[in-house]
């Protein structure tokens, strides 16, 4: 059992708080203009999405590619609460997340019999079904979507929810339950033989993943004023999947790094709209060809690991530069 | 009753297109266990090659054949460059690569030919045949689609069951290691599978161009997914299964649209997929394989 208050933990907390304060100051003083703000917010939302999908795909090894459906549940659930029913934002977030979690249970339960590619295609189908159903509900605006959602998502909400998500998922990962999930990923049959309740943990993984995706959806809806069913199509699911796989399945650090990196890359390529997706897709293929296990594999960032790396590269002094990656 | 028959006809022609694409999915999945997400985009490329060939004044049949040849080559190139180096990599890496290739073809297509919708030349003057006092209509285009599909299907059955390549494909699909030991060139067999599957998708692309008269670089996404659903419904890896799955999916979709629920068309297709997966995960024609420890 590691101590809660230790030098590395305090260091990480200090760096995070410093970062939070700097951005907050920048936003108030106008150093951080709207363009940077937009991308900063996108990065945070993408981090939540990537790490939440990592619970299902990376930790538990259940291949799910319908994550945008859960995000849609969160976005619509929270928007209905704040916009249509007039509840405050925190209630909206909670209801959105719970609605998504419920969808997670519903998806998790029947698809438990499925494995690998079959599960993938079934979750893809579920994501699409959620989208088509939303598309057909007049109450939430059908294809036109919901417009005029209040912009409640502030830097405070975004930052602390992102940090909380990453922290909770990291702690879950290193807990008994998280270990059980990892055991299922490594070998389902062996895990079952060792007495792990596979069904239970798969449902837990789906529910948790969906819950956090719901939070990301709420934040998304209350930042962009407007949501449409097309926003949550399977292209979005693929985007999230790419974060996870590129970062390394099972590596939380990897998910965070690739969510940051890819969001920045796509912001940078925005200027070359035509070429953007071509370059993005080529990059994806090349990275997979060169490093199929993802950038980080299953490795996590740690101070001990950094020290080892430093000692191995003695004198080279190649800094870490990803302190923000661990909450 | 007339509505039912009319939608059955529409469904069978739409289903033929799904079936042609589904055949490529099922063959590739059967041989290397990969959901080739780029397959729907090969179908799109096929439609464009057919478009350019017909606008050059070529007839229907030459355009169809050119499109099939070009896409067969494209399929082999994709396999050699993107999938072959990853044969021993984790499955998810290959799947992501397939998604990457799919994005590349779509957006490369936008870059090359523009995002706008193109109108396919009128290869056949539309002729309508009326039945039941004019309440049921069948067009010559629908007939061409169904006839071409059945012919290609028969040709495929011949290739798979009566040629050396087909025998090798079945062997590799059954057990790659053993096939290798028996002296089968696995790489070439996989390439042949991609070539055949891609050419069938190209044929579907040309047919859809003729049927709907409109093509665009993103046209491959939905039919690609639907065709995969069709392949799974029929039992992935089983060639007649893909055919039956494609046709039934087309018919079900047409019936849903015909009875006024067209907005739920896509949802019905995916709901069907999930029901099939839960009730009979191996598909209608698949045999149940138990996992061995």
Coordinates of C-alpha atoms in Angstrom, one line a residue:
Chain A
X1 CA 0.0 0.0 0.0
X2 CA 1.5 3.2 -1.2
X3 CA 1.2 6.4 0.9
X4 CA -1.2 9.0 -0.4
X5 CA 1.0 11.8 0.6
X6 CA 4.4 11.1 -0.9
X7 CA 6.9 13.2 -2.8
X8 CA 6.0 12.1 -6.3
X9 CA 2.2 12.6 -5.6
X10 CA 2.8 16.0 -4.1
X11 CA 5.0 16.9 -7.1
X12 CA 2.3 15.9 -9.6
X13 CA -0.3 17.7 -7.6
X14 CA 1.8 20.8 -7.6
X15 CA 2.5 20.7 -11.3
X16 CA -1.2 20.2 -12.1
X17 CA -2.3 23.0 -9.8
X18 CA 0.3 25.3 -11.4
X19 CA -0.9 24.4 -14.8
X20 CA -4.5 25.0 -13.7
X21 CA -3.7 28.3 -12.2
X22 CA -1.7 29.5 -15.2
X23 CA -4.4 28.6 -17.7
X24 CA -7.0 30.2 -15.4
X25 CA -5.0 33.4 -15.2
X26 CA -4.4 33.3 -18.9
X27 CA -8.1 32.9 -19.6
X28 CA -9.0 35.8 -17.3
X29 CA -6.3 38.1 -18.6
X30 CA -7.0 37.2 -22.2
X31 CA -3.5 35.6 -23.0
X32 CA -5.3 32.4 -24.0
X33 CA -7.4 33.4 -27.0
X34 CA -10.5 31.6 -28.2
X35 CA -8.6 29.4 -30.6
X36 CA -6.3 28.0 -27.9
X37 CA -9.2 27.8 -25.5
X38 CA -11.2 25.7 -27.9
X39 CA -8.3 23.3 -28.4
X40 CA -7.5 23.1 -24.7
X41 CA -11.1 22.2 -24.0
X42 CA -11.1 19.6 -26.8
X43 CA -8.0 18.1 -25.3
X44 CA -9.6 17.7 -21.9
X45 CA -12.8 16.2 -23.3
X46 CA -10.7 13.9 -25.5
X47 CA -8.6 12.8 -22.5
X48 CA -11.8 11.8 -20.6
X49 CA -13.1 9.9 -23.7
X50 CA -9.8 8.2 -24.3
X51 CA -9.2 7.1 -20.7
X52 CA -12.8 5.9 -20.4
X53 CA -12.6 3.8 -23.5
X54 CA -9.3 2.5 -22.2
X55 CA -11.2 0.8 -19.3
X56 CA -13.2 -1.3 -21.7
X57 CA -10.7 -1.8 -24.5
X58 CA -7.4 -1.5 -22.9
X59 CA -7.8 -2.9 -19.4
X60 CA -10.5 -5.5 -19.9
X61 CA -9.7 -6.3 -23.5
X62 CA -13.3 -6.0 -24.6
X63 CA -13.2 -4.7 -28.1
X64 CA -15.8 -1.9 -28.1
X65 CA -16.2 0.6 -31.0
X66 CA -19.5 2.3 -30.1
X67 CA -18.2 4.8 -27.6
X68 CA -19.7 7.8 -29.2
X69 CA -23.1 6.3 -28.4
X70 CA -22.4 6.6 -24.7
X71 CA -21.1 10.1 -25.2
X72 CA -24.4 11.0 -27.0
X73 CA -26.4 9.6 -24.1
X74 CA -24.4 11.9 -21.7
X75 CA -24.7 14.9 -24.0
X76 CA -28.4 14.6 -24.6
X77 CA -29.2 13.5 -21.0
X78 CA -27.5 16.5 -19.5
X79 CA -28.8 18.9 -22.1
X80 CA -32.4 17.8 -21.5
X81 CA -31.9 18.4 -17.7
X82 CA -30.4 21.9 -18.0
X83 CA -32.1 23.2 -21.0
X84 CA -35.6 21.6 -21.0
X85 CA -36.1 21.0 -17.3
X86 CA -34.0 23.8 -15.9
X87 CA -31.9 21.9 -13.4
X88 CA -28.4 23.2 -12.5
X89 CA -25.3 22.0 -14.4
X90 CA -24.0 19.5 -11.8
X91 CA -27.3 17.7 -11.9
X92 CA -27.1 17.7 -15.7
X93 CA -23.6 16.1 -15.6
X94 CA -24.7 13.5 -13.1
X95 CA -27.9 12.6 -15.0
X96 CA -26.0 12.5 -18.3
X97 CA -23.3 10.3 -16.8
X98 CA -25.9 8.0 -15.2
X99 CA -27.9 7.8 -18.5
X100 CA -24.7 6.8 -20.3
X101 CA -23.9 4.2 -17.5
X102 CA -27.3 2.7 -17.9
X103 CA -26.7 2.4 -21.7
X104 CA -23.4 0.8 -20.8
X105 CA -25.2 -1.9 -18.7
X106 CA -27.7 -2.5 -21.4
X107 CA -24.9 -2.9 -24.0
X108 CA -22.7 -4.9 -21.7
X109 CA -25.3 -7.5 -20.6
X110 CA -26.4 -9.0 -23.9
X111 CA -23.1 -8.7 -25.6
X112 CA -21.2 -10.6 -23.0
X113 CA -21.5 -13.8 -25.0
X114 CA -19.6 -12.2 -27.8
X115 CA -15.9 -12.0 -28.2
X116 CA -13.3 -10.0 -30.3
X117 CA -14.5 -8.9 -33.7
X118 CA -18.1 -10.0 -33.0
X119 CA -18.3 -7.8 -29.9
X120 CA -16.7 -5.0 -31.9
X121 CA -19.3 -5.1 -34.6
X122 CA -22.1 -5.5 -32.1
X123 CA -21.0 -2.4 -30.1
X124 CA -20.7 -0.5 -33.3
X125 CA -24.3 -1.5 -34.0
X126 CA -25.4 -0.4 -30.6
X127 CA -23.7 3.0 -31.1
X128 CA -25.5 3.4 -34.4
X129 CA -28.8 2.4 -32.9
X130 CA -28.5 5.0 -30.1
X131 CA -27.8 7.6 -32.7
X132 CA -30.7 6.6 -35.0
X133 CA -33.1 6.5 -32.0
X134 CA -32.0 10.0 -30.9
X135 CA -32.4 11.1 -34.5
X136 CA -36.1 10.1 -34.4
X137 CA -37.1 11.7 -31.2
X138 CA -38.9 15.0 -31.8
X139 CA -38.4 16.1 -28.2
X140 CA -34.6 16.4 -28.7
X141 CA -34.9 18.1 -32.1
X142 CA -34.5 15.1 -34.4
X143 CA -31.8 15.6 -37.1
X144 CA -31.5 19.3 -36.3
X145 CA -30.4 18.5 -32.8
X146 CA -30.6 20.6 -29.7
X147 CA -29.6 24.3 -30.1
X148 CA -29.1 27.0 -27.6
X149 CA -27.7 24.9 -24.7
X150 CA -26.2 27.2 -22.1
X151 CA -22.4 27.3 -22.0
X152 CA -21.9 26.0 -18.5
X153 CA -18.6 24.2 -19.2
X154 CA -15.9 26.4 -17.7
X155 CA -12.2 25.7 -17.3
X156 CA -12.8 24.9 -13.6
X157 CA -15.3 22.2 -14.4
X158 CA -13.3 20.8 -17.3
X159 CA -10.0 20.7 -15.5
X160 CA -11.2 19.1 -12.3
X161 CA -13.4 16.6 -14.0
X162 CA -10.6 15.6 -16.3
X163 CA -8.2 15.2 -13.4
X164 CA -10.8 13.3 -11.4
X165 CA -11.6 11.0 -14.2
X166 CA -7.9 10.1 -14.8
X167 CA -7.3 9.7 -11.1
X168 CA -10.4 7.5 -10.5
X169 CA -9.5 5.3 -13.5
X170 CA -5.9 5.0 -12.4
X171 CA -6.9 4.0 -8.9
X172 CA -9.4 1.5 -10.3
X173 CA -6.7 0.1 -12.5
X174 CA -4.4 -0.6 -9.6
X175 CA -7.2 -1.9 -7.3
X176 CA -8.2 -5.6 -6.9
X177 CA -11.1 -5.0 -9.4
X178 CA -8.8 -3.4 -11.9
X179 CA -6.4 -6.3 -11.7
X180 CA -9.3 -8.7 -12.2
X181 CA -10.1 -6.7 -15.4
X182 CA -6.5 -7.0 -16.6
X183 CA -6.6 -10.7 -15.9
X184 CA -9.6 -11.0 -18.2
X185 CA -7.7 -9.1 -20.9
X186 CA -4.7 -11.4 -20.6
X187 CA -6.6 -14.6 -20.7
X188 CA -10.3 -14.9 -20.2
X189 CA -10.3 -18.7 -19.6
X190 CA -7.5 -18.6 -17.1
X191 CA -9.1 -15.7 -15.3
X192 CA -12.3 -17.6 -14.9
X193 CA -10.4 -20.6 -13.7
X194 CA -8.8 -18.4 -11.0
X195 CA -12.3 -17.6 -9.7
X196 CA -12.8 -14.2 -11.3
X197 CA -16.4 -13.4 -12.0
X198 CA -16.0 -12.5 -15.7
X199 CA -19.5 -11.4 -16.3
X200 CA -19.5 -9.0 -13.4
X201 CA -16.2 -7.4 -14.3
X202 CA -17.2 -7.0 -18.0
X203 CA -20.4 -5.2 -17.0
X204 CA -18.5 -3.1 -14.5
X205 CA -16.0 -2.1 -17.2
X206 CA -18.7 -1.2 -19.7
X207 CA -20.6 0.7 -17.1
X208 CA -17.6 2.7 -15.9
X209 CA -16.4 3.4 -19.4
X210 CA -19.9 4.6 -20.4
X211 CA -20.2 6.7 -17.2
X212 CA -17.1 8.7 -17.9
X213 CA -18.0 9.0 -21.6
X214 CA -21.3 10.5 -20.4
X215 CA -19.4 13.1 -18.5
X216 CA -17.4 13.9 -21.6
X217 CA -20.6 14.2 -23.5
X218 CA -22.1 16.6 -21.0
X219 CA -19.1 18.8 -21.1
X220 CA -19.1 18.7 -24.9
X221 CA -22.8 19.7 -25.1
X222 CA -22.4 22.5 -22.6
X223 CA -19.4 23.9 -24.3
X224 CA -20.5 23.9 -28.0
X225 CA -24.1 25.2 -27.3
X226 CA -25.4 22.7 -29.9
X227 CA -25.5 19.0 -30.3
X228 CA -26.6 16.9 -33.3
X229 CA -27.0 13.2 -33.7
X230 CA -24.4 13.2 -36.6
X231 CA -21.8 14.5 -34.1
X232 CA -21.9 11.1 -32.4
X233 CA -21.6 8.9 -35.4
X234 CA -19.2 6.0 -35.6
X235 CA -16.5 8.4 -37.0
X236 CA -16.4 9.8 -33.5
X237 CA -16.2 6.3 -32.0
X238 CA -13.2 5.6 -34.3
X239 CA -11.6 8.9 -33.3
X240 CA -11.7 7.8 -29.7
X241 CA -10.5 4.3 -30.5
X242 CA -7.6 5.8 -32.3
X243 CA -6.5 7.7 -29.2
X244 CA -6.5 4.5 -27.2
X245 CA -4.8 2.2 -29.7
X246 CA -2.2 4.8 -30.7
X247 CA -1.3 5.4 -27.1
X248 CA -1.1 1.8 -26.3
X249 CA -3.9 -0.5 -25.2
X250 CA -3.9 -0.7 -21.5
X251 CA -1.7 2.3 -20.9
X252 CA -3.5 5.2 -19.3
X253 CA -0.5 7.4 -19.9
X254 CA -0.6 6.4 -23.5
X255 CA -4.2 7.4 -23.8
X256 CA -3.6 10.8 -22.3
X257 CA -0.5 11.5 -24.4
X258 CA -2.2 10.4 -27.7
X259 CA -5.4 12.4 -26.8
X260 CA -3.2 15.5 -26.4
X261 CA -1.0 14.8 -29.3
X262 CA -3.7 14.0 -31.8
X263 CA -5.9 16.9 -30.8
X264 CA -3.0 19.3 -31.3
X265 CA -2.1 17.6 -34.6
X266 CA -5.6 17.9 -35.9
X267 CA -5.8 21.5 -34.8
X268 CA -2.5 22.2 -36.6
X269 CA -3.7 20.5 -39.7
X270 CA -6.9 22.4 -39.7
X271 CA -5.3 25.0 -42.0
X272 CA -4.9 22.3 -44.6
X273 CA -8.4 21.1 -44.4
X274 CA -8.2 19.0 -47.6
X275 CA -5.0 17.3 -46.6
X276 CA -5.8 16.9 -42.9
X277 CA -7.6 13.6 -43.0
X278 CA -5.2 12.1 -45.6
X279 CA -2.2 13.0 -43.4
X280 CA -4.0 11.8 -40.3
X281 CA -4.9 8.4 -41.8
X282 CA -1.4 7.9 -43.3
X283 CA 0.1 8.7 -39.9
X284 CA -2.2 6.1 -38.3
X285 CA -1.2 3.4 -40.7
X286 CA 2.5 4.2 -40.4
X287 CA 2.4 4.2 -36.6
X288 CA 0.6 0.9 -36.6
X289 CA 3.1 -0.6 -39.1
X290 CA 6.1 0.6 -37.1
X291 CA 4.7 0.1 -33.6
X292 CA 1.6 -2.2 -33.6
X293 CA 1.4 -2.2 -29.8
X294 CA 0.9 1.5 -29.6
X295 CA 3.3 4.3 -28.5
X296 CA 3.4 3.2 -24.9
X297 CA 2.5 -0.4 -25.1
X298 CA 1.1 -1.2 -21.7
X299 CA 3.8 0.9 -19.9
X300 CA 2.7 3.7 -17.5
X301 CA 4.5 6.8 -16.6
X302 CA 6.2 6.7 -13.2
X303 CA 9.0 8.5 -11.5
X304 CA 10.9 5.3 -10.8
X305 CA 10.5 4.5 -14.5
X306 CA 11.8 7.9 -15.5
X307 CA 14.8 7.5 -13.2
X308 CA 15.6 4.1 -14.8
X309 CA 15.2 5.7 -18.2
X310 CA 17.5 8.5 -17.2
X311 CA 20.1 6.2 -15.9
X312 CA 20.0 4.1 -19.0
X313 CA 20.6 7.1 -21.2
X314 CA 23.2 8.5 -18.7
X315 CA 24.2 12.0 -19.5
X316 CA 21.9 12.3 -22.5
X317 CA 19.5 14.2 -20.4
X318 CA 16.4 13.5 -22.5
X319 CA 13.7 15.0 -20.2
X320 CA 10.4 13.4 -19.6
X321 CA 8.1 16.3 -20.6
X322 CA 4.9 14.5 -19.8
X323 CA 4.4 15.2 -16.2
X324 CA 0.9 16.2 -16.8
X325 CA 0.1 12.7 -18.0
X326 CA -0.4 11.3 -14.5
X327 CA -3.0 12.6 -12.1
Chain B
X1 CA -49.7 -7.1 -51.1
X2 CA -48.5 -4.9 -54.0
X3 CA -46.4 -2.9 -51.6
X4 CA -44.9 -6.1 -50.3
X5 CA -44.0 -7.4 -53.8
X6 CA -42.7 -4.0 -54.9
X7 CA -40.5 -3.7 -51.8
X8 CA -39.4 -7.3 -52.3
X9 CA -38.1 -6.4 -55.8
X10 CA -36.4 -3.2 -54.6
X11 CA -35.0 -5.1 -51.7
X12 CA -33.6 -7.8 -53.9
X13 CA -31.8 -5.3 -56.1
X14 CA -30.4 -3.4 -53.1
X15 CA -29.6 -6.7 -51.4
X16 CA -27.6 -7.9 -54.5
X17 CA -25.3 -4.9 -54.0
X18 CA -24.9 -5.7 -50.3
X19 CA -24.3 -9.3 -51.2
X20 CA -21.5 -8.5 -53.7
X21 CA -19.7 -6.3 -51.0
X22 CA -20.4 -8.9 -48.3
X23 CA -18.7 -11.6 -50.3
X24 CA -15.4 -9.7 -50.2
X25 CA -15.8 -9.2 -46.4
X26 CA -16.6 -12.8 -45.8
X27 CA -13.7 -14.1 -47.9
X28 CA -11.2 -11.8 -46.3
X29 CA -12.4 -12.5 -42.8
X30 CA -12.5 -16.2 -43.6
X31 CA -8.9 -16.3 -44.6
X32 CA -7.1 -13.8 -42.3
X33 CA -9.7 -13.0 -39.6
X34 CA -9.7 -9.3 -40.4
X35 CA -12.7 -7.0 -40.6
X36 CA -11.4 -5.1 -43.7
X37 CA -13.0 -1.7 -43.0
X38 CA -11.4 -0.4 -46.2
X39 CA -13.6 -2.8 -48.3
X40 CA -16.5 -0.3 -48.5
X41 CA -14.1 2.3 -49.9
X42 CA -12.8 -0.1 -52.5
X43 CA -16.4 -0.3 -53.6
X44 CA -16.4 3.5 -53.8
X45 CA -13.2 3.5 -55.9
X46 CA -14.9 0.9 -58.1
X47 CA -17.9 3.2 -58.7
X48 CA -15.5 6.1 -59.6
X49 CA -13.5 4.0 -62.1
X50 CA -16.8 2.9 -63.6
X51 CA -17.9 6.5 -63.8
X52 CA -14.7 7.6 -65.5
X53 CA -14.9 4.7 -67.9
X54 CA -18.5 5.3 -68.9
X55 CA -17.9 9.1 -69.3
X56 CA -15.1 8.2 -71.7
X57 CA -17.8 6.6 -73.8
X58 CA -17.2 2.9 -72.9
X59 CA -20.1 0.6 -72.7
X60 CA -21.5 -1.1 -69.6
X61 CA -19.6 -4.3 -69.8
X62 CA -16.1 -2.9 -70.6
X63 CA -16.5 -0.3 -67.8
X64 CA -17.5 -3.1 -65.4
X65 CA -14.5 -5.2 -66.3
X66 CA -12.0 -2.3 -66.1
X67 CA -13.4 -1.3 -62.7
X68 CA -13.1 -4.8 -61.4
X69 CA -9.5 -5.1 -62.7
X70 CA -8.4 -1.8 -61.2
X71 CA -9.9 -2.6 -57.9
X72 CA -8.5 -6.1 -57.8
X73 CA -5.0 -4.5 -58.2
X74 CA -5.9 -1.9 -55.5
X75 CA -7.0 -4.7 -53.1
X76 CA -3.7 -6.5 -53.6
X77 CA -1.7 -3.3 -53.1
X78 CA -3.6 -2.5 -49.9
X79 CA -3.0 -6.0 -48.6
X80 CA 0.7 -6.0 -49.5
X81 CA 1.5 -2.6 -48.1
X82 CA -0.8 -2.3 -45.1
X83 CA -1.9 -5.7 -43.8
X84 CA 0.9 -8.1 -44.7
X85 CA 3.5 -6.5 -42.5
X86 CA 1.1 -6.9 -39.6
X87 CA 0.3 -10.5 -40.0
X88 CA 1.7 -11.4 -36.6
X89 CA 0.8 -8.2 -34.8
X90 CA -2.1 -7.8 -32.4
X91 CA -5.4 -8.0 -34.1
X92 CA -6.5 -4.6 -33.0
X93 CA -3.5 -3.0 -34.7
X94 CA -4.5 -4.6 -38.0
X95 CA -8.1 -3.3 -37.5
X96 CA -6.9 0.2 -36.8
X97 CA -4.7 0.0 -39.9
X98 CA -7.8 -1.0 -41.9
X99 CA -9.6 2.0 -40.5
X100 CA -6.7 4.1 -41.4
X101 CA -6.7 2.8 -45.0
X102 CA -10.4 3.4 -45.1
X103 CA -9.9 7.1 -44.1
X104 CA -7.1 7.4 -46.6
X105 CA -9.2 6.2 -49.5
X106 CA -12.2 8.4 -48.5
X107 CA -10.2 11.5 -48.0
X108 CA -7.7 10.8 -50.8
X109 CA -10.8 10.4 -52.9
X110 CA -12.1 13.8 -51.8
X111 CA -8.7 15.3 -52.6
X112 CA -8.5 13.6 -56.0
X113 CA -12.0 14.0 -57.4
X114 CA -13.7 16.5 -55.1
X115 CA -16.3 16.0 -52.5
X116 CA -19.3 16.8 -54.7
X117 CA -21.8 14.3 -55.8
X118 CA -21.3 13.1 -59.4
X119 CA -24.1 12.1 -61.7
X120 CA -23.5 8.7 -63.3
X121 CA -24.0 8.6 -67.1
X122 CA -27.2 6.9 -68.2
X123 CA -25.8 3.7 -69.4
X124 CA -29.1 2.1 -69.9
X125 CA -32.2 4.0 -70.9
X126 CA -34.6 3.2 -68.1
X127 CA -37.3 0.8 -69.2
X128 CA -40.1 0.0 -66.7
X129 CA -42.1 -3.2 -66.8
X130 CA -45.5 -3.0 -65.0
X131 CA -47.3 -5.8 -63.3
X132 CA -50.5 -6.1 -61.4
X133 CA -52.3 -3.3 -63.2
X134 CA -49.2 -1.1 -62.9
X135 CA -48.9 -1.2 -59.2
X136 CA -45.7 -3.2 -59.2
X137 CA -42.8 -1.8 -61.2
X138 CA -39.6 -3.5 -62.1
X139 CA -36.9 -1.6 -64.1
X140 CA -34.4 -3.0 -66.5
X141 CA -31.6 -1.6 -64.2
X142 CA -32.9 -3.7 -61.4
X143 CA -32.9 -6.8 -63.6
X144 CA -29.3 -6.0 -64.8
X145 CA -28.2 -5.7 -61.1
X146 CA -29.7 -9.0 -60.1
X147 CA -28.5 -10.9 -63.2
X148 CA -24.9 -9.6 -62.9
X149 CA -24.9 -10.5 -59.2
X150 CA -26.1 -14.0 -59.8
X151 CA -23.6 -14.5 -62.6
X152 CA -20.7 -13.2 -60.5
X153 CA -21.8 -15.4 -57.6
X154 CA -21.8 -18.5 -59.8
X155 CA -18.4 -17.5 -61.2
X156 CA -17.1 -17.2 -57.6
X157 CA -18.6 -20.6 -56.7
X158 CA -16.8 -22.0 -59.7
X159 CA -13.5 -20.4 -58.7
X160 CA -13.7 -21.4 -55.1
X161 CA -14.8 -25.0 -55.7
X162 CA -13.2 -26.0 -58.9
X163 CA -9.9 -24.2 -59.4
X164 CA -6.5 -24.6 -57.8
X165 CA -6.6 -21.1 -56.3
X166 CA -10.0 -21.8 -54.8
X167 CA -8.8 -25.0 -53.3
X168 CA -5.8 -23.2 -51.8
X169 CA -8.1 -20.5 -50.4
X170 CA -10.3 -23.0 -48.7
X171 CA -7.2 -24.8 -47.3
X172 CA -5.7 -21.6 -45.9
X173 CA -9.0 -20.5 -44.5
X174 CA -9.3 -23.9 -42.7
X175 CA -5.8 -24.0 -41.3
X176 CA -3.1 -21.6 -42.4
X177 CA -0.2 -23.5 -40.8
X178 CA -1.2 -26.9 -42.3
X179 CA -1.8 -25.3 -45.7
X180 CA 1.7 -23.8 -45.5
X181 CA 3.1 -27.3 -44.7
X182 CA 1.3 -28.7 -47.7
X183 CA 3.3 -26.4 -49.9
X184 CA 0.5 -23.8 -50.5
X185 CA 1.9 -20.3 -51.1
X186 CA -0.1 -18.6 -48.4
X187 CA 0.9 -15.0 -49.3
X188 CA -0.3 -15.5 -52.9
X189 CA -3.5 -17.1 -51.8
X190 CA -4.3 -14.2 -49.5
X191 CA -3.5 -11.8 -52.3
X192 CA -5.8 -13.7 -54.6
X193 CA -8.6 -13.5 -52.0
X194 CA -8.2 -9.7 -51.8
X195 CA -8.1 -9.4 -55.6
X196 CA -11.4 -11.4 -56.0
X197 CA -13.1 -9.7 -53.1
X198 CA -12.2 -6.2 -54.2
X199 CA -13.2 -6.9 -57.8
X200 CA -16.7 -8.0 -56.6
X201 CA -16.9 -4.8 -54.5
X202 CA -16.0 -2.8 -57.7
X203 CA -18.8 -4.5 -59.6
X204 CA -21.2 -3.5 -56.8
X205 CA -19.9 0.1 -57.1
X206 CA -20.5 0.2 -60.8
X207 CA -24.0 -1.3 -60.4
X208 CA -24.9 1.1 -57.6
X209 CA -23.8 4.0 -59.8
X210 CA -26.1 2.8 -62.6
X211 CA -29.0 2.2 -60.1
X212 CA -28.9 5.4 -58.1
X213 CA -27.1 7.6 -60.7
X214 CA -25.1 9.4 -58.0
X215 CA -21.7 8.7 -56.4
X216 CA -19.5 10.5 -53.9
X217 CA -16.3 9.7 -52.0
X218 CA -18.1 8.9 -48.8
X219 CA -20.6 6.5 -50.4
X220 CA -18.7 3.5 -49.2
X221 CA -19.1 3.9 -45.4
X222 CA -22.7 2.9 -44.8
X223 CA -23.0 0.1 -47.4
X224 CA -19.6 -1.2 -46.2
X225 CA -20.9 -1.5 -42.7
X226 CA -24.2 -2.9 -43.9
X227 CA -22.4 -5.5 -46.0
X228 CA -20.4 -6.5 -43.0
X229 CA -23.7 -7.0 -41.1
X230 CA -24.9 -9.1 -44.0
X231 CA -21.8 -11.2 -43.9
X232 CA -22.1 -11.8 -40.1
X233 CA -25.8 -12.5 -40.4
X234 CA -25.1 -15.2 -43.0
X235 CA -22.2 -16.6 -41.0
X236 CA -18.9 -15.0 -41.7
X237 CA -16.5 -17.0 -43.8
X238 CA -19.4 -18.8 -45.5
X239 CA -19.8 -17.7 -49.1
X240 CA -23.5 -18.6 -49.7
X241 CA -24.2 -17.1 -46.3
X242 CA -22.9 -13.7 -47.5
X243 CA -25.2 -14.0 -50.5
X244 CA -28.3 -14.9 -48.4
X245 CA -27.4 -12.4 -45.7
X246 CA -27.0 -9.6 -48.3
X247 CA -30.3 -10.3 -50.0
X248 CA -32.2 -10.6 -46.7
X249 CA -30.7 -7.4 -45.4
X250 CA -31.7 -5.6 -48.6
X251 CA -35.2 -7.0 -48.4
X252 CA -35.7 -6.2 -44.7
X253 CA -34.5 -2.6 -45.3
X254 CA -36.7 -2.1 -48.3
X255 CA -39.7 -3.4 -46.3
X256 CA -39.0 -1.1 -43.4
X257 CA -38.8 1.8 -45.8
X258 CA -41.8 0.7 -47.8
X259 CA -44.0 0.6 -44.7
X260 CA -43.1 4.2 -43.8
X261 CA -40.3 3.7 -41.2
X262 CA -37.4 4.7 -43.5
X263 CA -35.8 6.7 -40.7
X264 CA -35.3 3.5 -38.7
X265 CA -33.8 1.7 -41.7
X266 CA -30.2 1.7 -40.4
X267 CA -31.2 0.9 -36.9
X268 CA -33.2 -2.1 -38.0
X269 CA -30.1 -3.4 -39.9
X270 CA -28.0 -3.1 -36.8
X271 CA -30.7 -4.5 -34.5
X272 CA -30.9 -7.5 -36.7
X273 CA -27.1 -7.9 -36.4
X274 CA -27.3 -7.8 -32.6
X275 CA -30.2 -10.3 -32.4
X276 CA -28.4 -12.7 -34.8
X277 CA -25.2 -12.4 -32.8
X278 CA -26.9 -13.1 -29.5
X279 CA -29.1 -15.9 -30.7
X280 CA -26.8 -17.6 -33.1
X281 CA -23.3 -15.9 -33.0
X282 CA -22.0 -18.0 -35.8
X283 CA -24.6 -16.7 -38.2
X284 CA -27.3 -18.4 -40.1
X285 CA -25.0 -20.7 -42.1
X286 CA -22.0 -20.9 -39.8
X287 CA -21.1 -23.9 -37.7
X288 CA -20.5 -23.4 -34.1
X289 CA -16.8 -23.6 -33.2
X290 CA -16.1 -24.1 -29.5
X291 CA -13.0 -22.4 -28.1
X292 CA -10.4 -24.9 -27.0
X293 CA -8.2 -24.3 -24.0

